[in-house]
Amino acid sequence: YENNRWFIRMYIIHVIAPLIVGSSIYFLFRPTSLFAFRWLECLGLLPFIYASRDSLYALNIWVPTWFVFSIPNALWVYAGTSVFNLIWYRSSASYALSWAFGFLLLSLGAEAMQYIAYLPGTFCTTDMLLIILAWTLAMIISCRFSVEYTYE
C-alpha cells in the first residue's frame, strides 16, 4: 500500500502537474487558430478557455514569448521522460535509459522535422535547448526515484 502511495505521489508531481501546467500555458496564451483548440471545442471546453484567456489578457504583455512557445513543450518532455523513468524505476537502469533516450530522440526529431518542413510548426533552437534541459532535469531527478522508493 505504501509503495502505491509513493508511486501515485511521484506520478502526480512529475507527470500530471507538468502536463497540466504546460497545457494551461498552451491553451491560455497560444493563438486560438492552432489545431488543438478544435479538440477543446469538441469537448465543450472552449467557452471556459475563452473566459480564462480574457481574465489573463493583461498578462500577455508581460509573459515572454519563449515562455509561451517553448515551456509547454519542455514540460511535456519532462513529463514524458518521467513516465518512462517511473515505469522502469525498479528495473535495470538500461531499460529506463533506453526508453528515456528514445523519447529524447523522438522529441528532438520532431523539432528537427519542423526545420525541414516535414512536420507542421516552427523550428526553434530555444525549443531544442529546453527539450535537452527538461530531459536532463527529469533524468537527474529520476535518479532519486529508486533511492526514495527504497527508503519510503
GROMACS .gro file of C-alpha atoms in nm, residues 7-76:
model
   70
    7PHE     CA    1   0.420   0.584  -0.697
    8ILE     CA    2   0.098   0.787  -0.720
    9ARG     CA    3   0.262   1.084  -0.547
   10MET     CA    4   0.562   1.072  -0.783
   11TYR     CA    5   0.332   1.033  -1.084
   12ILE     CA    6   0.125   1.337  -0.983
   13ILE     CA    7   0.430   1.554  -0.914
   14HIS     CA    8   0.646   1.454  -1.212
   15VAL     CA    9   0.389   1.370  -1.479
   16ILE     CA   10   0.040   1.510  -1.415
   17ALA     CA   11   0.146   1.851  -1.274
   18PRO     CA   12   0.387   1.935  -1.561
   19LEU     CA   13   0.123   1.827  -1.816
   20ILE     CA   14  -0.140   2.048  -1.653
   21VAL     CA   15   0.095   2.348  -1.630
   22GLY     CA   16   0.220   2.303  -1.988
   23SER     CA   17  -0.131   2.258  -2.126
   24SER     CA   18  -0.254   2.560  -1.931
   25ILE     CA   19   0.019   2.781  -2.075
   26TYR     CA   20  -0.053   2.643  -2.421
   27PHE     CA   21  -0.428   2.699  -2.410
   28LEU     CA   22  -0.423   3.027  -2.220
   29PHE     CA   23  -0.158   3.211  -2.420
   30ARG     CA   24  -0.111   3.049  -2.762
   31PRO     CA   25  -0.310   3.160  -3.070
   32THR     CA   26  -0.655   3.001  -3.088
   33SER     CA   27  -0.603   2.911  -3.455
   34LEU     CA   28  -0.398   2.607  -3.352
   35PHE     CA   29  -0.546   2.265  -3.422
   36ALA     CA   30  -0.558   2.168  -3.053
   37PHE     CA   31  -0.828   2.428  -2.994
   38ARG     CA   32  -1.062   2.219  -3.210
   39TRP     CA   33  -1.027   1.940  -2.952
   40LEU     CA   34  -1.140   2.178  -2.681
   41GLU     CA   35  -1.436   2.278  -2.893
   42CYS     CA   36  -1.535   1.912  -2.937
   43LEU     CA   37  -1.511   1.863  -2.560
   44GLY     CA   38  -1.721   2.172  -2.495
   45LEU     CA   39  -1.434   2.342  -2.308
   46LEU     CA   40  -1.380   2.634  -2.543
   47PRO     CA   41  -1.610   2.879  -2.354
   48PHE     CA   42  -1.417   2.807  -2.032
   49ILE     CA   43  -1.083   2.859  -2.210
   50TYR     CA   44  -1.202   3.185  -2.368
   51ALA     CA   45  -1.322   3.316  -2.032
   52SER     CA   46  -0.988   3.221  -1.874
   53ARG     CA   47  -0.794   3.383  -2.158
   54ASP     CA   48  -0.999   3.701  -2.121
   55SER     CA   49  -0.924   3.720  -1.750
   56LEU     CA   50  -0.549   3.682  -1.819
   57TYR     CA   51  -0.538   3.916  -2.116
   58ALA     CA   52  -0.343   4.185  -1.928
   59LEU     CA   53  -0.063   3.935  -1.863
   60ASN     CA   54   0.004   3.887  -2.234
   61ILE     CA   55   0.239   4.184  -2.249
   62TRP     CA   56   0.441   4.053  -1.953
   63VAL     CA   57   0.473   3.688  -2.050
   64PRO     CA   58   0.790   3.629  -2.257
   65THR     CA   59   0.749   3.470  -2.599
   66TRP     CA   60   0.988   3.185  -2.518
   67PHE     CA   61   0.775   3.101  -2.213
   68VAL     CA   62   0.456   3.076  -2.419
   69PHE     CA   63   0.603   2.891  -2.715
   70SER     CA   64   0.877   2.674  -2.561
   71ILE     CA   65   0.798   2.597  -2.197
   72PRO     CA   66   0.487   2.383  -2.269
   73ASN     CA   67   0.694   2.154  -2.492
   74ALA     CA   68   0.972   2.135  -2.232
   75LEU     CA   69   0.720   2.044  -1.962
   76TRP     CA   70   0.572   1.774  -2.184
   0.00000   0.00000   0.00000
